[in-house]
Coordinates of C-alpha atoms in Angstrom, one line a residue:
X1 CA -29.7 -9.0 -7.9
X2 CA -31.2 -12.9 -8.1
X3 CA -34.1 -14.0 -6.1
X4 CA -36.4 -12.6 -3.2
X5 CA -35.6 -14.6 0.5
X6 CA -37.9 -14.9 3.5
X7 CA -35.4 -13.4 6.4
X8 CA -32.7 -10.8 7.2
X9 CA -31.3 -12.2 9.6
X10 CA -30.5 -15.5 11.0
X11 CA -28.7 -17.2 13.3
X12 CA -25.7 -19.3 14.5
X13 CA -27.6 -22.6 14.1
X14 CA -28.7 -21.7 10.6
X15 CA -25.2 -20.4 9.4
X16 CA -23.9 -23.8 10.4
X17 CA -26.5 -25.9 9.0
X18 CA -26.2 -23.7 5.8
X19 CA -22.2 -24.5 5.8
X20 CA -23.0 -28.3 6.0
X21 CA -25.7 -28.0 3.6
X22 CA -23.8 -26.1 1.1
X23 CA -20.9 -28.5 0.8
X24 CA -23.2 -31.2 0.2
X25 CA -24.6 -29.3 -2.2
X26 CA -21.1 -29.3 -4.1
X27 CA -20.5 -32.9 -3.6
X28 CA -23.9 -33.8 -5.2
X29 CA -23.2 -30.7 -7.9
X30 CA -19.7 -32.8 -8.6
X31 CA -21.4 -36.0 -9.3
X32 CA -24.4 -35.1 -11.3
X33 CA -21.9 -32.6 -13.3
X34 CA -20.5 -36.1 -14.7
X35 CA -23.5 -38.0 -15.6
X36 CA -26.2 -35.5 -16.1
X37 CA -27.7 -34.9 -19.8
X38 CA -27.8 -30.7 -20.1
X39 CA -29.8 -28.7 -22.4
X40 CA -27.0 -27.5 -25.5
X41 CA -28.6 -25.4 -27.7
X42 CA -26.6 -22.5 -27.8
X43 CA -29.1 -19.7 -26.7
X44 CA -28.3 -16.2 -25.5
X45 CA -29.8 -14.0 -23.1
X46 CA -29.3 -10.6 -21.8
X47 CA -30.8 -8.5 -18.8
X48 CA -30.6 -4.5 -18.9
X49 CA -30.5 -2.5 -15.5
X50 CA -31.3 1.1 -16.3
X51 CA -31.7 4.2 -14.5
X52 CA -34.3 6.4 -13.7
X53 CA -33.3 10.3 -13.6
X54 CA -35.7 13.7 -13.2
X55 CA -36.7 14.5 -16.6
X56 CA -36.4 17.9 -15.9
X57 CA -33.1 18.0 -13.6
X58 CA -31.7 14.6 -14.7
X59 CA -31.1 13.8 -11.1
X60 CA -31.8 10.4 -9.5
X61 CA -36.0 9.4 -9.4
X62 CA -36.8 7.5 -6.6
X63 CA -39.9 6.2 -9.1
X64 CA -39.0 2.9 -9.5
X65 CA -42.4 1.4 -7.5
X66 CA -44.6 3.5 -9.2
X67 CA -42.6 2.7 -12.5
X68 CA -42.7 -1.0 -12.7
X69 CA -46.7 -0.9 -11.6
X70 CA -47.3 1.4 -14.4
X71 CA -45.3 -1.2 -16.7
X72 CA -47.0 -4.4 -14.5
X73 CA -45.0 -6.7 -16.8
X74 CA -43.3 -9.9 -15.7
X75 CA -40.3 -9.1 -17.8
X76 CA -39.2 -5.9 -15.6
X77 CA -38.3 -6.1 -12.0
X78 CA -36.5 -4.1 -9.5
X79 CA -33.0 -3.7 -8.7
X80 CA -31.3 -2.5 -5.7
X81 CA -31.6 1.0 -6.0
X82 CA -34.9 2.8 -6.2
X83 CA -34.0 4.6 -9.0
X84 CA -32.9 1.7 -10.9
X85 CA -35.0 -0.9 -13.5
X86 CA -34.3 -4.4 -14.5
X87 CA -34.8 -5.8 -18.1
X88 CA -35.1 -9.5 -18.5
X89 CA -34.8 -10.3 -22.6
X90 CA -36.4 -13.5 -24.1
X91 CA -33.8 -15.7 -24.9
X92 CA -32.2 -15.5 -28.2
X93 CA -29.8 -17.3 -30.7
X94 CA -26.6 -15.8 -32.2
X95 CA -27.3 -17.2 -35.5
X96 CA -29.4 -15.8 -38.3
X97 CA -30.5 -12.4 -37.7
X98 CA -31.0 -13.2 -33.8
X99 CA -28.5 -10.5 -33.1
X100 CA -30.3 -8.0 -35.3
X101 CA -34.0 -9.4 -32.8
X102 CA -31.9 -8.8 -29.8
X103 CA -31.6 -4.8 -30.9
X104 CA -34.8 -4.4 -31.1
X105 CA -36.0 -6.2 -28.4
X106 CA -33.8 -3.8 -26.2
X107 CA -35.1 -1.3 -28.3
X108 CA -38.7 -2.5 -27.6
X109 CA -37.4 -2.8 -23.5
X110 CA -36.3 0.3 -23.4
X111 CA -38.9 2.4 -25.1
X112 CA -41.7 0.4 -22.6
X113 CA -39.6 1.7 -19.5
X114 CA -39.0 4.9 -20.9
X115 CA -43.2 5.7 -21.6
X116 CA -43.3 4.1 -18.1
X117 CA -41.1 7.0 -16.7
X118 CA -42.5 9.4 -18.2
X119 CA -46.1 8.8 -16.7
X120 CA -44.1 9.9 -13.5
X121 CA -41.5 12.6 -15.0
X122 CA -39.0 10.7 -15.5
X123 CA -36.6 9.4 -18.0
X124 CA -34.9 5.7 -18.4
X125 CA -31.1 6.4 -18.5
X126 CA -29.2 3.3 -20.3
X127 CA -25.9 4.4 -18.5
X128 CA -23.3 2.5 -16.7
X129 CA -23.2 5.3 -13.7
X130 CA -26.0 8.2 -13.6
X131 CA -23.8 11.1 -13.6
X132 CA -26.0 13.4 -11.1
X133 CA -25.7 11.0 -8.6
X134 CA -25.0 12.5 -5.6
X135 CA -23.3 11.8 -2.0
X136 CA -26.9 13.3 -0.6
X137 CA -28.4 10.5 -2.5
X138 CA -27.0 8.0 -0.2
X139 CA -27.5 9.9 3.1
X140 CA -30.4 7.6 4.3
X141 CA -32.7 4.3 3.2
X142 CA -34.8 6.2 0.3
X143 CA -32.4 5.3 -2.3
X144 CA -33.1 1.4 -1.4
X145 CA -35.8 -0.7 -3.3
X146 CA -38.0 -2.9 -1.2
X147 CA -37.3 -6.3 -0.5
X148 CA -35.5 -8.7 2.6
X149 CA -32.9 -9.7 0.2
X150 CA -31.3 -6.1 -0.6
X151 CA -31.5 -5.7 3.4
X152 CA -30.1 -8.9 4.6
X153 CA -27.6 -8.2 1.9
X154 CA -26.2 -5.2 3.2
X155 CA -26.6 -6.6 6.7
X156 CA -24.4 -9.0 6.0
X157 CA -21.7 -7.2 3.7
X158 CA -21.6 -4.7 6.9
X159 CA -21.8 -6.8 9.5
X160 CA -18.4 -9.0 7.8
X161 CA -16.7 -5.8 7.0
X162 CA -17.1 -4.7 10.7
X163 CA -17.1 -0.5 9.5
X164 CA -18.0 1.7 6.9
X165 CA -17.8 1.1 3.0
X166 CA -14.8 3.2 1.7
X167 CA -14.6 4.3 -1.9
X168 CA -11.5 5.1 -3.3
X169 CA -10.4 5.0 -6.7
X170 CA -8.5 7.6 -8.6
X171 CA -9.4 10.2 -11.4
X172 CA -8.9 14.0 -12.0
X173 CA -7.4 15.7 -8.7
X174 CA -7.9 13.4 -5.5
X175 CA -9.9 11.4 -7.4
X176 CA -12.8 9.9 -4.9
X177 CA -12.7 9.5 -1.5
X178 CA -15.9 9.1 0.6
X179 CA -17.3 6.4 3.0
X180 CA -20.8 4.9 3.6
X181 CA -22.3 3.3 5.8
X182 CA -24.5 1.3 3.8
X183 CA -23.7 -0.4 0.1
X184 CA -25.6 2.1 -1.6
X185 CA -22.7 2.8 -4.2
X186 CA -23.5 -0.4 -5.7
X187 CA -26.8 1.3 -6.9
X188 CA -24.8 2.8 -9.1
X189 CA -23.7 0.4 -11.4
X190 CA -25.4 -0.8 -13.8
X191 CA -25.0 -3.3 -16.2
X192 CA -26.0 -4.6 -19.5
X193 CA -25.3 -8.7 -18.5
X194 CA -24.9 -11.2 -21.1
X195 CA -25.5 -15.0 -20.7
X196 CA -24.3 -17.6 -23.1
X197 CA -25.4 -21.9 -23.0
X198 CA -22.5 -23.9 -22.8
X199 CA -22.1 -27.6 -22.5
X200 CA -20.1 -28.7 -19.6
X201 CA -17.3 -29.9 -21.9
X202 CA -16.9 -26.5 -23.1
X203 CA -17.2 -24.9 -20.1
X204 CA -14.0 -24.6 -19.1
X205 CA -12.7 -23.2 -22.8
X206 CA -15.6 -20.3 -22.4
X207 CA -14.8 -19.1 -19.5
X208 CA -11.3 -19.2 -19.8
X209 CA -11.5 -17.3 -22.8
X210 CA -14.4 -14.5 -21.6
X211 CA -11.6 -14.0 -18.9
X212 CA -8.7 -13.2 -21.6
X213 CA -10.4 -10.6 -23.6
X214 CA -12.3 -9.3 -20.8
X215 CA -9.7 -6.2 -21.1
X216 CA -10.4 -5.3 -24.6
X217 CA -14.2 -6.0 -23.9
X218 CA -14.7 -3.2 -21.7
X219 CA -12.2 -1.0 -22.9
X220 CA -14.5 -1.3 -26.1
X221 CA -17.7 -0.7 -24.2
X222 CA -16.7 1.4 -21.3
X223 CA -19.7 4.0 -20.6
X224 CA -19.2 5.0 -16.8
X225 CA -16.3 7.8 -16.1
X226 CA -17.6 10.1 -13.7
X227 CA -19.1 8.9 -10.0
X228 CA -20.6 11.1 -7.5
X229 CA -19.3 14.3 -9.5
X230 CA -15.6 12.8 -10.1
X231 CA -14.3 12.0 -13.4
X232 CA -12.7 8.9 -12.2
X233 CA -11.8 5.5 -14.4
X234 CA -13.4 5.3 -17.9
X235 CA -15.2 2.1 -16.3
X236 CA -15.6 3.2 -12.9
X237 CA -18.4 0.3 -12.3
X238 CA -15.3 -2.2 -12.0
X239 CA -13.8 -0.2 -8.8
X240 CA -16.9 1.3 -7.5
X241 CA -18.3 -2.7 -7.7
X242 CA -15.4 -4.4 -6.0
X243 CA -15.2 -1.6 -3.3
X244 CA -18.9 -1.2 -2.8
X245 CA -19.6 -5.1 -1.7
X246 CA -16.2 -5.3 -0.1
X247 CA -16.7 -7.7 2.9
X248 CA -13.1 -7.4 3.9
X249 CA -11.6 -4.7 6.3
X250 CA -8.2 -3.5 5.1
X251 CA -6.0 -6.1 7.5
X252 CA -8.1 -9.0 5.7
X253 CA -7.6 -7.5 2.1
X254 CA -3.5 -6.1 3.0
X255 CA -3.6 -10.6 4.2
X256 CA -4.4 -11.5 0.4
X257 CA -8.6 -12.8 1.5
X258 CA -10.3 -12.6 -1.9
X259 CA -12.6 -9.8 -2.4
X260 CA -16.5 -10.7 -3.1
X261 CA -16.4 -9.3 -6.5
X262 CA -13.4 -11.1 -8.2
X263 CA -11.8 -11.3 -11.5
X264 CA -10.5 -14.7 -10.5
X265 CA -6.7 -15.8 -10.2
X266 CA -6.3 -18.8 -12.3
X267 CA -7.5 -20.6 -15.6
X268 CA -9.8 -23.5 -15.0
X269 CA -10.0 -26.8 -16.4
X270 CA -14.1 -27.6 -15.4
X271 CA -17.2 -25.0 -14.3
X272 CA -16.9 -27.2 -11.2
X273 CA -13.6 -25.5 -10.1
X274 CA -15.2 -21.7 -10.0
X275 CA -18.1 -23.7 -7.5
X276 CA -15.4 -25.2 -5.3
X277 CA -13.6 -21.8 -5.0
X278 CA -16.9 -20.3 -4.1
X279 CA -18.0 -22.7 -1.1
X280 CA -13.9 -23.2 0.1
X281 CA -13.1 -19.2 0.1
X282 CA -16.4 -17.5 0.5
X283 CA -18.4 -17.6 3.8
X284 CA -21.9 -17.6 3.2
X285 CA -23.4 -14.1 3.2
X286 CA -27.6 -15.3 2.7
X287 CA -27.5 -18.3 4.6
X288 CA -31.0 -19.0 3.7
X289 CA -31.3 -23.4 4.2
X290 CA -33.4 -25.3 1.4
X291 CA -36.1 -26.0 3.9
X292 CA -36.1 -22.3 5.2
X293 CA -37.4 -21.3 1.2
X294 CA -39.4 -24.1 1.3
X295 CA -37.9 -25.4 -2.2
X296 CA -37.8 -29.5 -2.9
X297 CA -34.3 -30.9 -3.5
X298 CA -35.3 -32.2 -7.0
X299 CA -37.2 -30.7 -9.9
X300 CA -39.9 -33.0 -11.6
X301 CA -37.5 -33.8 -14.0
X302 CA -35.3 -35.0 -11.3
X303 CA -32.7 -32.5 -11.2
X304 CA -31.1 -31.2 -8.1
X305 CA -32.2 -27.7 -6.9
X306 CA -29.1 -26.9 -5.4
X307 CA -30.6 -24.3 -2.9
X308 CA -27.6 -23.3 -1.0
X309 CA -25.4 -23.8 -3.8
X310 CA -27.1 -21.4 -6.1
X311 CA -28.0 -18.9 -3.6
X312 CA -24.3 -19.2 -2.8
X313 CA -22.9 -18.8 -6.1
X314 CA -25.1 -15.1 -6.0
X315 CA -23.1 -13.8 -3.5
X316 CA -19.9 -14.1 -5.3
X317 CA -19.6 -11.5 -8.5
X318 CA -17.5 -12.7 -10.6
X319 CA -17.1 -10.6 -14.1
X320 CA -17.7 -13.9 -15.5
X321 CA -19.8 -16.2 -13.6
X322 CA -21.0 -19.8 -14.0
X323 CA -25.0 -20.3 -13.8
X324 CA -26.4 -23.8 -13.0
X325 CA -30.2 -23.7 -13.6
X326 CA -31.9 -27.0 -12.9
X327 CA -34.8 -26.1 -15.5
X328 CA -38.1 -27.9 -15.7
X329 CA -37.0 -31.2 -17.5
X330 CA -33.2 -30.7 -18.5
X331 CA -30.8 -28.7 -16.9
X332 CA -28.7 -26.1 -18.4
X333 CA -25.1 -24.4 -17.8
X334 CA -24.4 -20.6 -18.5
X335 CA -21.6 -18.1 -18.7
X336 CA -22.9 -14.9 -17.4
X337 CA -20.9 -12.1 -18.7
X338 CA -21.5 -9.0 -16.2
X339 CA -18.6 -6.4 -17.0
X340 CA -20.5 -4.4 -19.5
X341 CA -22.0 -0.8 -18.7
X342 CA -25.2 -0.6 -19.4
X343 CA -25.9 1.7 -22.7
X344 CA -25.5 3.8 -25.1
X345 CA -28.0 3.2 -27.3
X346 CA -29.8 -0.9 -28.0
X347 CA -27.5 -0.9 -31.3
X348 CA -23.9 0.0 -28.9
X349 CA -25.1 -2.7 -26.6
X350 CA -25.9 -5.1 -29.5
X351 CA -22.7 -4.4 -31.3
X352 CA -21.2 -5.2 -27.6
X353 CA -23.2 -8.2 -27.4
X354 CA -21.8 -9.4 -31.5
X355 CA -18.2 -8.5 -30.3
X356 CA -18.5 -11.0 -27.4
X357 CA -20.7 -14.3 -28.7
X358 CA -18.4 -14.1 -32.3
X359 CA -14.8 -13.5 -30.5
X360 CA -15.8 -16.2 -27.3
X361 CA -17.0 -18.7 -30.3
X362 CA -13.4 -18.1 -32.3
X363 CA -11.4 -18.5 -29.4
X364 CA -12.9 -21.5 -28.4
X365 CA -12.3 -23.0 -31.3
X366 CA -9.0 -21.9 -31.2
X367 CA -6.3 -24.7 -31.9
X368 CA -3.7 -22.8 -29.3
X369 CA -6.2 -21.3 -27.1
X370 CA -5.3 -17.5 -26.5
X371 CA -5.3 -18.7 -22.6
X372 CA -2.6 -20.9 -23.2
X373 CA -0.4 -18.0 -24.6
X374 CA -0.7 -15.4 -21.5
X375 CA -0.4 -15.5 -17.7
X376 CA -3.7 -15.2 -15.9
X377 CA -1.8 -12.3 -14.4
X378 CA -1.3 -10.5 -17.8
X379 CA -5.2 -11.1 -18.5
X380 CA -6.3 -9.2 -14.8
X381 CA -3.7 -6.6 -15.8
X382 CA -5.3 -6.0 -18.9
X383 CA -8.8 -5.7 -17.6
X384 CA -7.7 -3.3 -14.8
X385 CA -5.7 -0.9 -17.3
X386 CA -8.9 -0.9 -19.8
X387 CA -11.3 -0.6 -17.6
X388 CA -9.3 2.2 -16.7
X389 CA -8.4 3.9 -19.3
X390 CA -10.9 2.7 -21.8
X391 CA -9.8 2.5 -25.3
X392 CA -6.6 4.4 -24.5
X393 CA -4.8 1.8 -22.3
X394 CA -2.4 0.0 -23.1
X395 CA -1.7 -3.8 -22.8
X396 CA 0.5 -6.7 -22.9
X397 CA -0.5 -9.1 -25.3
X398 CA 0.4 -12.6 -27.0
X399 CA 2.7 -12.3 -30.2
X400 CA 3.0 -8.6 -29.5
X401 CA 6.4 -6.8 -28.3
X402 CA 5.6 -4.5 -25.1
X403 CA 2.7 -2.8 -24.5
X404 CA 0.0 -2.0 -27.2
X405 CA -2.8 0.3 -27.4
X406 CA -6.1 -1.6 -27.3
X407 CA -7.8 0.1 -30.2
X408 CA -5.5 -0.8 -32.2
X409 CA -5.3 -4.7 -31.1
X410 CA -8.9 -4.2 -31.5
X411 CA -8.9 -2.6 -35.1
X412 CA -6.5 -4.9 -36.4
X413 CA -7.4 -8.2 -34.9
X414 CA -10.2 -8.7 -32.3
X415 CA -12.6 -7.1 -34.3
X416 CA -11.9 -9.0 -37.1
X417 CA -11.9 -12.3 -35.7
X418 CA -15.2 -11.3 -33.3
X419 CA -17.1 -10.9 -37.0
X420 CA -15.3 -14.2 -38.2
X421 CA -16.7 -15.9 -35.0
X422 CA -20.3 -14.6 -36.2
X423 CA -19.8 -15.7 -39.5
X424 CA -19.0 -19.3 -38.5
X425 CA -22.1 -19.2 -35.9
X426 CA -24.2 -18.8 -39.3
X427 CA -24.8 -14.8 -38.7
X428 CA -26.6 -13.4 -41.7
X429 CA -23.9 -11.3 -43.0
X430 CA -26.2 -7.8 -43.3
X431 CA -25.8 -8.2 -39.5
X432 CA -22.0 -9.0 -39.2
X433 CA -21.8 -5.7 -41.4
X434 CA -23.8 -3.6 -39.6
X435 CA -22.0 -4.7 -36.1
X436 CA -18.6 -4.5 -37.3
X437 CA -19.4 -1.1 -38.6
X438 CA -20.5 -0.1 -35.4
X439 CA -17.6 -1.7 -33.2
X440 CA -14.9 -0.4 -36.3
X441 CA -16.0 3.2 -36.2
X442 CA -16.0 3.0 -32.2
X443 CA -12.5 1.6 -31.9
X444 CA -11.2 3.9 -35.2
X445 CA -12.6 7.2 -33.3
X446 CA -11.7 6.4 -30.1
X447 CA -15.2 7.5 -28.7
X448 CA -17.1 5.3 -26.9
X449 CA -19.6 6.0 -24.3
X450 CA -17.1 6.6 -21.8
X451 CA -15.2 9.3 -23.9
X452 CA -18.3 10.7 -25.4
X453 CA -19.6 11.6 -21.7
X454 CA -15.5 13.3 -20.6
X455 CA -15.0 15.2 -24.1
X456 CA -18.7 16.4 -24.0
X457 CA -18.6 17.8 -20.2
X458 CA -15.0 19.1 -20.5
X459 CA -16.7 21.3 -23.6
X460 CA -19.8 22.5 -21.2
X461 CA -17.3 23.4 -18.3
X462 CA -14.9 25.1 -20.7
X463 CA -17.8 27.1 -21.8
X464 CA -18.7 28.5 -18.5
X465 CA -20.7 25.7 -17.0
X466 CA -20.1 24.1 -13.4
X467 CA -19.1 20.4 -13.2
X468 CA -22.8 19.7 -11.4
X469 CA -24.7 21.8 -14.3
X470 CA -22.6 20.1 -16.6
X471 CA -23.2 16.7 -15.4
X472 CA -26.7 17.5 -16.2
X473 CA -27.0 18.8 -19.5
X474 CA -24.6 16.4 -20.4
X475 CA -27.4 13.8 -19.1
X476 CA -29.5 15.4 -21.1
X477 CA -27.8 15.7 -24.2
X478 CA -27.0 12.0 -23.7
X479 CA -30.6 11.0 -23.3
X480 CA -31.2 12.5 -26.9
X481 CA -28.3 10.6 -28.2
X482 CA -30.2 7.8 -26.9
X483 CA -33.1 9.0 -28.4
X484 CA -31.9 9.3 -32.4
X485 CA -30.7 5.5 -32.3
X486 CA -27.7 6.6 -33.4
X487 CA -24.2 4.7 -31.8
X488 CA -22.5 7.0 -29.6
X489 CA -19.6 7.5 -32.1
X490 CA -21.7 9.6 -34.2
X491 CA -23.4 11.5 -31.7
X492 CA -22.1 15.4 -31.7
X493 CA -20.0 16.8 -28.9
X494 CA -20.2 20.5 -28.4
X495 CA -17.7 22.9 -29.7
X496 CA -15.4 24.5 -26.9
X497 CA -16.2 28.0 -27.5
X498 CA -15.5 29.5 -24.1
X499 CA -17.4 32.1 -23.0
X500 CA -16.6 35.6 -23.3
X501 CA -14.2 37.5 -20.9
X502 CA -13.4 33.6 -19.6

């Protein structure tokens, strides 16, 4: 959730000195984005958020103190909800066999926080919702990890909306329905985020195209169908995440104001557009001042902190987000991708990881960028149906008459050209083989995390089990997916033998 700050609350004087300080923050970004040097080496890097369940009743654990001190490792850290774990990766290369590193080192990640858990009878959970999460869970503060910014956070989120958080997104029956009155839903979701180098002249190419095939991304990775006991979207993350750091009361969002977490509305020409959308549509929700952190305005190397700007730039979740990290000498510019679930297992989230870097790096390339085929409005379409119905939506795409279903588009020519990408990044091709194995077999069977977890707890309930018992051996049985390495493609579902006299 980015960086620890010093207050919760603050006052009139600072939120006005924070506006001025922030839009000189973008002036000075503007400039230096035109005559700075930045690092352009191409790395990757990924962070893991995972969950922490009972490892008896696979319900939340409230262990994540006692967790990370176990671990006492730089490279884990806490996330918002007490039950939750952050993963920070070393930073990695697409090339080679960096791919096939990056498995294991999730693999390595995992198992650490997993032996950490179960010091304290627990189990790490790579899942993109914890399906025994409860309403109860919520009731008070215990589900919150320490920390003023998670509080001034939720202050502020609160104190804009001016009432209650309201979840409600649609699934089997009434679908869900509940309100909060703190943003503890957005413990929920968690992510597996991946982060990409770009130079700013390719900026603009990388993000536009992360933000076409961000449909067919998640569809092909969705892991997170059932919230608080509903089966609900097959990626409920995306509406549980919007809804859950909503700032707007309905008469703002029925007005058109932009919701905090955003897909966006428009292609962009530079990374400096996304940072002049943030400071002209976004109020400040931290307003923590440069000299309130005590940070310098340049780096040793003479680059510009940006305090306000960065901190600002936190606070607005895009599914693809532009990083400006002043470094110790050269600067850098990322793409953070953050629409993946977390999960299943560290070769699913590496195959996820291929499909992205190889199909970003071929559509770059691209001589008619894919962006310059479709509406911005067809690409949000496309993410909203997949994300809803996972690899069963359907979609509008370039060259292709009405609607088609996205495992197919996937089957026949993202996949494909993903793998190509990899190819022409200089992927050794044992690891372009095994990840388009893994992302072919998920697409051809139609069973990805998502429909793993729905086929596997609609077998359970048909054979005599309640949806909360279900929910939990379901967690279980998922756990020991997790456990044999194998992707979730392969891993069995039970038979729907109902019980007798049912």
């Amino acid at each position: 959730m980015g960086r620890e700050i010093g207050s919760t609350e603050y006052t009139r004087g600072q939120r006005t000195r924070y506006r001025h300080d922030l839009r000189r923050n973008l002036d000075l970004f503007e400039t230096f984005l035109d005559t700075a040097e930045f690092v352009d080496e191409g790395t990757i890097g990924v962070e893991l958020e995972l969950n922490l369940a009972d490892a008896t009743t696979m319900a939340p654990s409230l262990t994540a103190d006692e967790v990370l001190a176990t671990l006492d490792d730089e490279g884990f850290t806490h996330e918002i909800g007490r039950y939750n774990v952050e993963a920070n990766l070393p930073v990695s290369i697409p090339h080679g066999n960096g791919l096939a590193d990056l498995e294991r080192a999730l693999q390595a990640r995992l198992d650490q926080v997993d032996a950490a858990a179960r010091e304290h009878g627990a189990r790490a959970i790579p899942v993109g919702h914890l399906p025994t999460i409860t309403e109860e869970l919520f009731a008070g503060e215990d589900w919150r990890a320490p920390g003023h910014r998670y509080a001034a956070l939720e202050s502020s989120v609160l104190e804009a909306r001016g009432e209650e958080i309201a979840l409600r997104i649609n699934g089997e029956g009434r679908g869900l329905e509940a309100s909060f009155d703190s943003i503890a839903p957005e413990s929920a979701c968690t992510s597996l985020q991946l982060h990409l180098q770009v130079p700013p002249e390719q900026f603009a190419a990388a993000w536009n195209a992360a933000q076409a095939i961000a449909g067919p991304q998640v569809a092909l990775a969705a892991n997170s169908p059932f919230l608080l006991g509903r089966r609900l979207w097959h990626e409920t993350r995306v509406p549980a995440f919007v809804q859950s750091l909503d700032t707007r009361p309905p008469e703002y969002a029925a007005q058109g104001v932009r919701p905090r977490v955003w897909f966006g509305e428009r292609w962009i020409t530079s990374m400096f557009d996304l940072f002049e959308e943030n400071v002209r549509l976004f109020p400040a929700l931290i307003p923590e001042s440069r000299l309130m952190a005590e940070e310098p305005l340049l780096t040793p190397g003479a680059s510009p902190r940006l305090h306000e700007l960065m901190l600002h730039n936190g606070t607005v979740w895009r599914w693809n987000r532009p990083i400006y990290d002043p470094g110790t000498d050269v600067p850098h510019l990322r793409l953070e991708n953050r629409l993946l679930p977390a999960g299943p297992t560290p070769a699913d989230m590496a195959a996820n990881a291929a499909f992205f870097y190889g199909i970003l790096h071929s559509l770059v390339f691209e001589r008619r960028p894919l962006w310059s085929r479709m509406s911005f409005e067809q690409a949000a379409d496309a993410f909203e149906q997949c994300a809803r119905w996972g690899l069963e939506a359907r979609i509008r795409w370039p060259r292709v008459t009405g609607r088609v279903r996205v495992a197919d588009l996937l089957l026949d020519q993202l996949i494909p050209q993903a793998m190509e990408g990899l190819r022409d990044l200089g992927a050794d091709a044992d690891v372009v083989e095994r990840y388009a194995g893994i992302l072919t077999g998920r697409a051809r069977t139609g069973r990805n995390g998502a429909r793993w977890q729905i086929d596997t707890v609609t077998s359970l309930e048909v054979r005599g089990l309640d949806r909360p018992t279900a929910l939990a051996e379901m967690t279980r049985r998922y756990r020991a997916g997790v456990d044999s390495g194998d992707p979730v493609h392969e891993w069995p579902v039970p038979a729907r033998t109902p019980a007798v006299g049912a």
